PDB file of N, CA and C in Angstrom:
ATOM      1  N   GLU A 227       1.731 -21.700 -12.412  1.00  0.00           N
ATOM      2  CA  GLU A 227       1.490 -22.269 -11.128  1.00  0.00           C
ATOM      3  C   GLU A 227      -0.066 -22.367 -10.691  1.00  0.00           C
ATOM      4  N   THR A 228      -0.840 -21.480 -11.166  1.00  0.00           N
ATOM      5  CA  THR A 228      -2.194 -21.486 -10.585  1.00  0.00           C
ATOM      6  C   THR A 228      -2.940 -22.751 -11.106  1.00  0.00           C
ATOM      7  N   PHE A 229      -2.681 -23.137 -12.420  1.00  0.00           N
ATOM      8  CA  PHE A 229      -3.490 -24.420 -12.833  1.00  0.00           C
ATOM      9  C   PHE A 229      -2.985 -25.583 -12.033  1.00  0.00           C
ATOM     10  N   HIS A 230      -1.807 -25.628 -11.452  1.00  0.00           N
ATOM     11  CA  HIS A 230      -1.329 -26.672 -10.745  1.00  0.00           C
ATOM     12  C   HIS A 230      -2.040 -26.761  -9.431  1.00  0.00           C
ATOM     13  N   LEU A 231      -2.632 -25.749  -8.944  1.00  0.00           N
ATOM     14  CA  LEU A 231      -3.377 -25.687  -7.789  1.00  0.00           C
ATOM     15  C   LEU A 231      -4.767 -26.682  -7.905  1.00  0.00           C
ATOM     16  N   MET A 232      -5.177 -26.611  -9.127  1.00  0.00           N
ATOM     17  CA  MET A 232      -6.285 -27.485  -9.487  1.00  0.00           C
ATOM     18  C   MET A 232      -6.051 -28.839 -10.003  1.00  0.00           C
ATOM     19  N   ASP A 233      -4.785 -29.246  -9.840  1.00  0.00           N
ATOM     20  CA  ASP A 233      -4.297 -30.532 -10.296  1.00  0.00           C
ATOM     21  C   ASP A 233      -4.168 -30.646 -11.835  1.00  0.00           C
ATOM     22  N   PHE A 234      -3.988 -29.528 -12.531  1.00  0.00           N
ATOM     23  CA  PHE A 234      -3.788 -29.611 -13.999  1.00  0.00           C
ATOM     24  C   PHE A 234      -2.259 -29.782 -14.151  1.00  0.00           C
ATOM     25  N   ASP A 235      -1.888 -30.782 -14.942  1.00  0.00           N
ATOM     26  CA  ASP A 235      -0.506 -30.866 -15.267  1.00  0.00           C
ATOM     27  C   ASP A 235       0.126 -29.728 -16.140  1.00  0.00           C
ATOM     28  N   ASP A 236      -0.702 -29.310 -16.908  1.00  0.00           N
ATOM     29  CA  ASP A 236      -0.081 -28.088 -17.723  1.00  0.00           C
ATOM     30  C   ASP A 236      -1.520 -27.590 -18.413  1.00  0.00           C
ATOM     31  N   ALA A 237      -1.309 -26.345 -19.006  1.00  0.00           N
ATOM     32  CA  ALA A 237      -2.506 -25.673 -19.670  1.00  0.00           C
ATOM     33  C   ALA A 237      -2.996 -26.288 -20.970  1.00  0.00           C
ATOM     34  N   ALA A 238      -2.195 -27.083 -21.504  1.00  0.00           N
ATOM     35  CA  ALA A 238      -2.629 -27.740 -22.882  1.00  0.00           C
ATOM     36  C   ALA A 238      -3.118 -29.163 -22.602  1.00  0.00           C
ATOM     37  N   THR A 239      -4.231 -29.007 -21.792  1.00  0.00           N
ATOM     38  CA  THR A 239      -4.892 -30.533 -21.548  1.00  0.00           C
ATOM     39  C   THR A 239      -6.241 -30.522 -22.125  1.00  0.00           C
ATOM     40  N   ASN A 240      -6.934 -31.762 -22.153  1.00  0.00           N
ATOM     41  CA  ASN A 240      -8.226 -31.962 -22.551  1.00  0.00           C
ATOM     42  C   ASN A 240      -9.173 -31.052 -21.885  1.00  0.00           C
ATOM     43  N   GLN A 241      -9.043 -30.801 -20.559  1.00  0.00           N
ATOM     44  CA  GLN A 241      -9.836 -30.019 -19.797  1.00  0.00           C
ATOM     45  C   GLN A 241      -9.923 -28.538 -20.315  1.00  0.00           C
ATOM     46  N   THR A 242      -8.583 -28.090 -20.655  1.00  0.00           N
ATOM     47  CA  THR A 242      -8.479 -26.780 -21.154  1.00  0.00           C
ATOM     48  C   THR A 242      -9.074 -26.538 -22.488  1.00  0.00           C
ATOM     49  N   ASP A 243      -8.844 -27.521 -23.439  1.00  0.00           N
ATOM     50  CA  ASP A 243      -9.485 -27.592 -24.622  1.00  0.00           C
ATOM     51  C   ASP A 243     -10.914 -27.509 -24.662  1.00  0.00           C
ATOM     52  N   THR A 244     -11.522 -28.418 -23.729  1.00  0.00           N
ATOM     53  CA  THR A 244     -12.997 -28.399 -23.675  1.00  0.00           C
ATOM     54  C   THR A 244     -13.562 -27.153 -23.063  1.00  0.00           C
ATOM     55  N   PHE A 245     -12.811 -26.480 -22.147  1.00  0.00           N
ATOM     56  CA  PHE A 245     -13.263 -25.234 -21.669  1.00  0.00           C
ATOM     57  C   PHE A 245     -13.244 -24.106 -22.664  1.00  0.00           C
ATOM     58  N   ILE A 246     -11.995 -24.099 -23.483  1.00  0.00           N
ATOM     59  CA  ILE A 246     -12.018 -22.966 -24.482  1.00  0.00           C
ATOM     60  C   ILE A 246     -13.102 -23.042 -25.603  1.00  0.00           C
ATOM     61  N   LYS A 247     -13.339 -24.384 -25.994  1.00  0.00           N
ATOM     62  CA  LYS A 247     -14.266 -24.633 -27.011  1.00  0.00           C
ATOM     63  C   LYS A 247     -15.845 -24.145 -26.396  1.00  0.00           C
ATOM     64  N   ALA A 248     -16.026 -24.596 -25.234  1.00  0.00           N
ATOM     65  CA  ALA A 248     -17.266 -24.216 -24.685  1.00  0.00           C
ATOM     66  C   ALA A 248     -17.407 -22.595 -24.495  1.00  0.00           C
ATOM     67  N   LEU A 249     -16.301 -22.053 -24.079  1.00  0.00           N
ATOM     68  CA  LEU A 249     -16.255 -20.521 -24.026  1.00  0.00           C
ATOM     69  C   LEU A 249     -16.585 -19.921 -25.330  1.00  0.00           C
ATOM     70  N   GLN A 250     -15.871 -20.435 -26.369  1.00  0.00           N
ATOM     71  CA  GLN A 250     -16.066 -19.861 -27.778  1.00  0.00           C
ATOM     72  C   GLN A 250     -17.542 -19.950 -28.110  1.00  0.00           C
ATOM     73  N   GLU A 251     -18.155 -21.090 -27.864  1.00  0.00           N
ATOM     74  CA  GLU A 251     -19.605 -21.373 -28.213  1.00  0.00           C
ATOM     75  C   GLU A 251     -20.421 -20.386 -27.565  1.00  0.00           C
ATOM     76  N   ARG A 252     -20.025 -20.077 -26.244  1.00  0.00           N
ATOM     77  CA  ARG A 252     -21.008 -19.152 -25.410  1.00  0.00           C
ATOM     78  C   ARG A 252     -20.803 -17.786 -25.896  1.00  0.00           C
ATOM     79  N   PHE A 253     -19.473 -17.480 -26.145  1.00  0.00           N
ATOM     80  CA  PHE A 253     -19.118 -16.099 -26.718  1.00  0.00           C
ATOM     81  C   PHE A 253     -19.961 -15.797 -28.155  1.00  0.00           C
ATOM     82  N   PHE A 254     -19.711 -16.661 -29.056  1.00  0.00           N
ATOM     83  CA  PHE A 254     -20.332 -16.595 -30.184  1.00  0.00           C
ATOM     84  C   PHE A 254     -21.807 -16.516 -30.073  1.00  0.00           C
ATOM     85  N   GLY A 255     -22.373 -17.252 -29.086  1.00  0.00           N
ATOM     86  CA  GLY A 255     -23.829 -17.133 -28.960  1.00  0.00           C
ATOM     87  C   GLY A 255     -24.256 -15.770 -28.415  1.00  0.00           C
ATOM     88  N   GLU A 256     -23.477 -15.131 -27.713  1.00  0.00           N
ATOM     89  CA  GLU A 256     -23.636 -13.780 -27.254  1.00  0.00           C
ATOM     90  C   GLU A 256     -23.580 -12.831 -28.420  1.00  0.00           C
ATOM     91  N   MET A 257     -22.600 -13.072 -29.355  1.00  0.00           N
ATOM     92  CA  MET A 257     -22.497 -12.177 -30.438  1.00  0.00           C
ATOM     93  C   MET A 257     -23.572 -12.368 -31.395  1.00  0.00           C
ATOM     94  N   ARG A 258     -24.181 -13.526 -31.520  1.00  0.00           N
ATOM     95  CA  ARG A 258     -25.393 -13.787 -32.305  1.00  0.00           C
ATOM     96  C   ARG A 258     -26.556 -12.908 -31.936  1.00  0.00           C
ATOM     97  N   LYS A 259     -26.603 -12.801 -30.624  1.00  0.00           N
ATOM     98  CA  LYS A 259     -27.693 -11.858 -30.040  1.00  0.00           C
ATOM     99  C   LYS A 259     -27.779 -10.442 -30.812  1.00  0.00           C
ATOM    100  N   PHE A 260     -26.634 -10.017 -31.150  1.00  0.00           N
ATOM    101  CA  PHE A 260     -26.371  -8.684 -31.636  1.00  0.00           C
ATOM    102  C   PHE A 260     -26.603  -8.657 -33.261  1.00  0.00           C
ATOM    103  N   THR A 261     -26.393  -9.877 -33.812  1.00  0.00           N
ATOM    104  CA  THR A 261     -26.258  -9.901 -35.300  1.00  0.00           C
ATOM    105  C   THR A 261     -27.468 -10.611 -35.907  1.00  0.00           C
ATOM    106  N   ALA A 262     -28.171 -11.462 -35.099  1.00  0.00           N
ATOM    107  CA  ALA A 262     -29.198 -12.236 -35.605  1.00  0.00           C
ATOM    108  C   ALA A 262     -30.278 -11.323 -36.383  1.00  0.00           C
ATOM    109  N   ASN A 263     -30.688 -11.952 -37.581  1.00  0.00           N
ATOM    110  CA  ASN A 263     -31.792 -11.376 -38.204  1.00  0.00           C
ATOM    111  C   ASN A 263     -31.533 -10.037 -38.862  1.00  0.00           C
ATOM    112  N   LYS A 264     -30.226  -9.694 -39.054  1.00  0.00           N
ATOM    113  CA  LYS A 264     -29.886  -8.448 -39.518  1.00  0.00           C
ATOM    114  C   LYS A 264     -29.208  -8.543 -40.874  1.00  0.00           C
ATOM    115  N   ILE A 265     -29.406  -7.731 -41.689  1.00  0.00           N
ATOM    116  CA  ILE A 265     -28.707  -7.688 -43.064  1.00  0.00           C
ATOM    117  C   ILE A 265     -27.832  -6.488 -43.174  1.00  0.00           C
ATOM    118  N   PHE A 266     -26.528  -6.921 -43.380  1.00  0.00           N
ATOM    119  CA  PHE A 266     -25.443  -5.959 -43.374  1.00  0.00           C
ATOM    120  C   PHE A 266     -25.168  -5.421 -44.815  1.00  0.00           C
ATOM    121  N   THR A 267     -25.987  -4.639 -45.376  1.00  0.00           N
ATOM    122  CA  THR A 267     -25.921  -4.273 -46.648  1.00  0.00           C
ATOM    123  C   THR A 267     -24.738  -3.331 -46.917  1.00  0.00           C
ATOM    124  N   GLN A 268     -23.991  -2.744 -45.962  1.00  0.00           N
ATOM    125  CA  GLN A 268     -22.725  -2.029 -46.099  1.00  0.00           C
ATOM    126  C   GLN A 268     -21.619  -2.810 -46.135  1.00  0.00           C
ATOM    127  N   GLY A 269     -21.673  -4.140 -45.909  1.00  0.00           N
ATOM    128  CA  GLY A 269     -20.588  -5.024 -46.047  1.00  0.00           C
ATOM    129  C   GLY A 269     -20.027  -5.491 -44.734  1.00  0.00           C
ATOM    130  N   ILE A 270     -18.734  -5.886 -44.864  1.00  0.00           N
ATOM    131  CA  ILE A 270     -18.024  -6.511 -43.673  1.00  0.00           C
ATOM    132  C   ILE A 270     -17.662  -5.324 -42.704  1.00  0.00           C
ATOM    133  N   GLN A 271     -17.594  -4.261 -43.073  1.00  0.00           N
ATOM    134  CA  GLN A 271     -17.167  -3.099 -42.178  1.00  0.00           C
ATOM    135  C   GLN A 271     -18.375  -2.917 -41.196  1.00  0.00           C
ATOM    136  N   ALA A 272     -19.565  -2.911 -41.665  1.00  0.00           N
ATOM    137  CA  ALA A 272     -20.807  -2.815 -40.810  1.00  0.00           C
ATOM    138  C   ALA A 272     -20.851  -3.806 -39.818  1.00  0.00           C
ATOM    139  N   LEU A 273     -20.655  -5.072 -40.318  1.00  0.00           N
ATOM    140  CA  LEU A 273     -20.756  -6.280 -39.362  1.00  0.00           C
ATOM    141  C   LEU A 273     -19.623  -6.205 -38.329  1.00  0.00           C
ATOM    142  N   SER A 274     -18.420  -5.698 -38.717  1.00  0.00           N
ATOM    143  CA  SER A 274     -17.348  -5.679 -37.790  1.00  0.00           C
ATOM    144  C   SER A 274     -17.586  -4.576 -36.764  1.00  0.00           C
ATOM    145  N   GLU A 275     -18.158  -3.470 -37.136  1.00  0.00           N
ATOM    146  CA  GLU A 275     -18.499  -2.344 -36.133  1.00  0.00           C
ATOM    147  C   GLU A 275     -19.592  -2.896 -35.255  1.00  0.00           C
ATOM    148  N   THR A 276     -20.507  -3.718 -35.791  1.00  0.00           N
ATOM    149  CA  THR A 276     -21.613  -4.116 -34.810  1.00  0.00           C
ATOM    150  C   THR A 276     -21.035  -5.146 -33.778  1.00  0.00           C
ATOM    151  N   VAL A 277     -20.145  -5.917 -34.197  1.00  0.00           N
ATOM    152  CA  VAL A 277     -19.536  -6.939 -33.319  1.00  0.00           C
ATOM    153  C   VAL A 277     -18.638  -6.174 -32.376  1.00  0.00           C
ATOM    154  N   GLU A 278     -17.957  -5.164 -32.806  1.00  0.00           N
ATOM    155  CA  GLU A 278     -17.051  -4.407 -31.804  1.00  0.00           C
ATOM    156  C   GLU A 278     -17.848  -3.687 -30.819  1.00  0.00           C
ATOM    157  N   LYS A 279     -18.997  -3.115 -31.216  1.00  0.00           N
ATOM    158  CA  LYS A 279     -19.874  -2.566 -30.131  1.00  0.00           C
ATOM    159  C   LYS A 279     -20.455  -3.601 -29.259  1.00  0.00           C
ATOM    160  N   ALA A 280     -20.844  -4.797 -29.773  1.00  0.00           N
ATOM    161  CA  ALA A 280     -21.368  -5.786 -28.967  1.00  0.00           C
ATOM    162  C   ALA A 280     -20.253  -6.379 -27.835  1.00  0.00           C
ATOM    163  N   VAL A 281     -19.075  -6.488 -28.353  1.00  0.00           N
ATOM    164  CA  VAL A 281     -17.944  -6.906 -27.480  1.00  0.00           C
ATOM    165  C   VAL A 281     -17.737  -5.848 -26.395  1.00  0.00           C
ATOM    166  N   LEU A 282     -17.708  -4.551 -26.730  1.00  0.00           N
ATOM    167  CA  LEU A 282     -17.583  -3.496 -25.722  1.00  0.00           C
ATOM    168  C   LEU A 282     -18.622  -3.424 -24.815  1.00  0.00           C
ATOM    169  N   LYS A 283     -20.043  -3.720 -25.265  1.00  0.00           N
ATOM    170  CA  LYS A 283     -21.049  -3.588 -24.326  1.00  0.00           C
ATOM    171  C   LYS A 283     -20.930  -4.837 -23.427  1.00  0.00           C
ATOM    172  N   LEU A 284     -20.637  -6.067 -23.969  1.00  0.00           N
ATOM    173  CA  LEU A 284     -20.466  -7.308 -23.194  1.00  0.00           C
ATOM    174  C   LEU A 284     -19.386  -7.044 -22.144  1.00  0.00           C
ATOM    175  N   CYS A 285     -18.269  -6.463 -22.447  1.00  0.00           N
ATOM    176  CA  CYS A 285     -17.186  -6.369 -21.632  1.00  0.00           C
ATOM    177  C   CYS A 285     -17.486  -5.299 -20.443  1.00  0.00           C
ATOM    178  N   SER A 286     -18.313  -4.507 -20.560  1.00  0.00           N
ATOM    179  CA  SER A 286     -18.628  -3.403 -19.555  1.00  0.00           C
ATOM    180  C   SER A 286     -19.814  -4.030 -18.685  1.00  0.00           C
ATOM    181  N   ASN A 287     -20.251  -5.188 -18.973  1.00  0.00           N
ATOM    182  CA  ASN A 287     -21.294  -5.929 -18.048  1.00  0.00           C
ATOM    183  C   ASN A 287     -20.798  -6.867 -17.293  1.00  0.00           C
ATOM    184  N   THR A 288     -20.533  -6.629 -16.101  1.00  0.00           N
ATOM    185  CA  THR A 288     -19.923  -7.607 -15.159  1.00  0.00           C
ATOM    186  C   THR A 288     -20.842  -8.889 -14.966  1.00  0.00           C
ATOM    187  N   GLU A 289     -22.011  -8.750 -14.909  1.00  0.00           N
ATOM    188  CA  GLU A 289     -22.915  -9.837 -14.754  1.00  0.00           C
ATOM    189  C   GLU A 289     -22.796 -10.888 -15.895  1.00  0.00           C
ATOM    190  N   ALA A 290     -22.828 -10.077 -17.019  1.00  0.00           N
ATOM    191  CA  ALA A 290     -22.886 -10.958 -18.335  1.00  0.00           C
ATOM    192  C   ALA A 290     -21.476 -11.796 -18.453  1.00  0.00           C
ATOM    193  N   ILE A 291     -20.404 -11.183 -17.999  1.00  0.00           N
ATOM    194  CA  ILE A 291     -18.995 -11.835 -18.107  1.00  0.00           C
ATOM    195  C   ILE A 291     -18.930 -12.944 -17.041  1.00  0.00           C
ATOM    196  N   GLN A 292     -19.657 -12.664 -15.850  1.00  0.00           N
ATOM    197  CA  GLN A 292     -19.715 -13.764 -14.977  1.00  0.00           C
ATOM    198  C   GLN A 292     -20.400 -15.110 -15.448  1.00  0.00           C
ATOM    199  N   ARG A 293     -21.536 -14.704 -16.118  1.00  0.00           N
ATOM    200  CA  ARG A 293     -22.380 -15.757 -16.607  1.00  0.00           C
ATOM    201  C   ARG A 293     -21.721 -16.487 -17.729  1.00  0.00           C
ATOM    202  N   LEU A 294     -20.857 -15.748 -18.530  1.00  0.00           N
ATOM    203  CA  LEU A 294     -20.163 -16.265 -19.613  1.00  0.00           C
ATOM    204  C   LEU A 294     -18.916 -17.104 -19.206  1.00  0.00           C
ATOM    205  N   THR A 295     -18.248 -16.785 -18.162  1.00  0.00           N
ATOM    206  CA  THR A 295     -17.021 -17.428 -17.805  1.00  0.00           C
ATOM    207  C   THR A 295     -17.121 -18.011 -16.413  1.00  0.00           C
ATOM    208  N   GLY A 296     -18.229 -18.109 -15.727  1.00  0.00           N
ATOM    209  CA  GLY A 296     -18.323 -18.446 -14.357  1.00  0.00           C
ATOM    210  C   GLY A 296     -18.493 -19.982 -14.145  1.00  0.00           C
ATOM    211  N   TYR A 297     -17.773 -20.668 -14.804  1.00  0.00           N
ATOM    212  CA  TYR A 297     -17.622 -22.062 -14.549  1.00  0.00           C
ATOM    213  C   TYR A 297     -17.157 -22.408 -13.178  1.00  0.00           C
ATOM    214  N   ASP A 298     -17.739 -23.468 -12.529  1.00  0.00           N
ATOM    215  CA  ASP A 298     -17.356 -23.822 -11.163  1.00  0.00           C
ATOM    216  C   ASP A 298     -15.865 -23.985 -11.025  1.00  0.00           C
ATOM    217  N   TRP A 299     -15.230 -24.625 -11.873  1.00  0.00           N
ATOM    218  CA  TRP A 299     -13.765 -24.856 -11.641  1.00  0.00           C
ATOM    219  C   TRP A 299     -13.108 -23.600 -11.799  1.00  0.00           C
ATOM    220  N   ILE A 300     -13.499 -22.663 -12.471  1.00  0.00           N
ATOM    221  CA  ILE A 300     -12.836 -21.218 -12.544  1.00  0.00           C
ATOM    222  C   ILE A 300     -13.029 -20.517 -11.263  1.00  0.00           C
ATOM    223  N   MET A 301     -14.370 -20.590 -10.711  1.00  0.00           N
ATOM    224  CA  MET A 301     -14.480 -19.932  -9.442  1.00  0.00           C
ATOM    225  C   MET A 301     -13.651 -20.494  -8.379  1.00  0.00           C
ATOM    226  N   GLN A 302     -13.554 -21.864  -8.238  1.00  0.00           N
ATOM    227  CA  GLN A 302     -12.762 -22.537  -7.322  1.00  0.00           C
ATOM    228  C   GLN A 302     -11.409 -22.043  -7.481  1.00  0.00           C
ATOM    229  N   GLN A 303     -10.828 -22.122  -8.664  1.00  0.00           N
ATOM    230  CA  GLN A 303      -9.483 -21.712  -8.961  1.00  0.00           C
ATOM    231  C   GLN A 303      -9.212 -20.248  -8.539  1.00  0.00           C
ATOM    232  N   TRP A 304     -10.133 -19.403  -8.821  1.00  0.00           N
ATOM    233  CA  TRP A 304      -9.966 -17.988  -8.371  1.00  0.00           C
ATOM    234  C   TRP A 304      -9.998 -17.925  -6.811  1.00  0.00           C
ATOM    235  N   LYS A 305     -10.843 -18.670  -6.206  1.00  0.00           N
ATOM    236  CA  LYS A 305     -10.816 -18.543  -4.698  1.00  0.00           C
ATOM    237  C   LYS A 305      -9.456 -19.145  -4.195  1.00  0.00           C
ATOM    238  N   LEU A 306      -8.927 -20.149  -4.656  1.00  0.00           N
ATOM    239  CA  LEU A 306      -7.662 -20.681  -4.130  1.00  0.00           C
ATOM    240  C   LEU A 306      -6.457 -19.703  -4.410  1.00  0.00           C
ATOM    241  N   VAL A 307      -6.547 -19.104  -5.662  1.00  0.00           N
ATOM    242  CA  VAL A 307      -5.432 -18.211  -5.961  1.00  0.00           C
ATOM    243  C   VAL A 307      -5.676 -16.999  -5.106  1.00  0.00           C
ATOM    244  N   SER A 308      -6.852 -16.479  -4.834  1.00  0.00           N
ATOM    245  CA  SER A 308      -6.936 -15.382  -4.005  1.00  0.00           C
ATOM    246  C   SER A 308      -6.547 -15.649  -2.639  1.00  0.00           C
ATOM    247  N   GLU A 309      -6.903 -16.726  -2.119  1.00  0.00           N
ATOM    248  CA  GLU A 309      -6.429 -16.933  -0.697  1.00  0.00           C
ATOM    249  C   GLU A 309      -5.011 -17.128  -0.748  1.00  0.00           C
ATOM    250  N   TRP A 310      -4.339 -17.837  -1.675  1.00  0.00           N
ATOM    251  CA  TRP A 310      -2.960 -18.008  -1.675  1.00  0.00           C
ATOM    252  C   TRP A 310      -2.194 -16.527  -1.769  1.00  0.00           C
ATOM    253  N   MET A 311      -2.872 -15.777  -2.574  1.00  0.00           N
ATOM    254  CA  MET A 311      -2.241 -14.324  -2.687  1.00  0.00           C
ATOM    255  C   MET A 311      -2.374 -13.589  -1.394  1.00  0.00           C
ATOM    256  N   ILE A 312      -3.513 -13.699  -0.649  1.00  0.00           N
ATOM    257  CA  ILE A 312      -3.614 -13.102   0.624  1.00  0.00           C
ATOM    258  C   ILE A 312      -2.723 -13.482   1.636  1.00  0.00           C
ATOM    259  N   VAL A 313      -2.429 -14.776   1.731  1.00  0.00           N
ATOM    260  CA  VAL A 313      -1.488 -15.448   2.689  1.00  0.00           C
ATOM    261  C   VAL A 313      -0.070 -14.992   2.458  1.00  0.00           C
ATOM    262  N   ARG A 314       0.257 -15.129   1.211  1.00  0.00           N
ATOM    263  CA  ARG A 314       1.648 -14.735   0.492  1.00  0.00           C
ATOM    264  C   ARG A 314       1.911 -13.252   0.811  1.00  0.00           C
ATOM    265  N   CYS A 315       0.902 -12.466   0.530  1.00  0.00           N
ATOM    266  CA  CYS A 315       1.211 -10.885   0.636  1.00  0.00           C
ATOM    267  C   CYS A 315       1.131 -10.516   2.187  1.00  0.00           C
ATOM    268  N   ALA A 316       0.551 -11.200   2.998  1.00  0.00           N
ATOM    269  CA  ALA A 316       0.523 -10.875   4.370  1.00  0.00           C
ATOM    270  C   ALA A 316       1.756 -11.023   5.100  1.00  0.00           C
ATOM    271  N   CYS A 317       2.725 -11.798   4.555  1.00  0.00           N
ATOM    272  CA  CYS A 317       3.929 -11.937   5.210  1.00  0.00           C
ATOM    273  C   CYS A 317       4.938 -10.894   5.192  1.00  0.00           C
TER     274      CYS A 317
END
């Protein structure tokens, strides 16, 4: 229902695909900050642990998550859904 508030016919649209691809690029860009110019001589496990720590660090940083996902249309969607929930729950 929430996507329909922003005039999306369904979640499998070109807009959604474009957003997901952009988010993936931004996410992997953040991960590269933690892995760039490092040699993982202990193999894939060391790389996996580094990425896991990076994800946990990123997830605990509200400002970083807002920068990563704070597209205007998401913020508009969130505002509409929040207002709708306030009205609906107030009844």
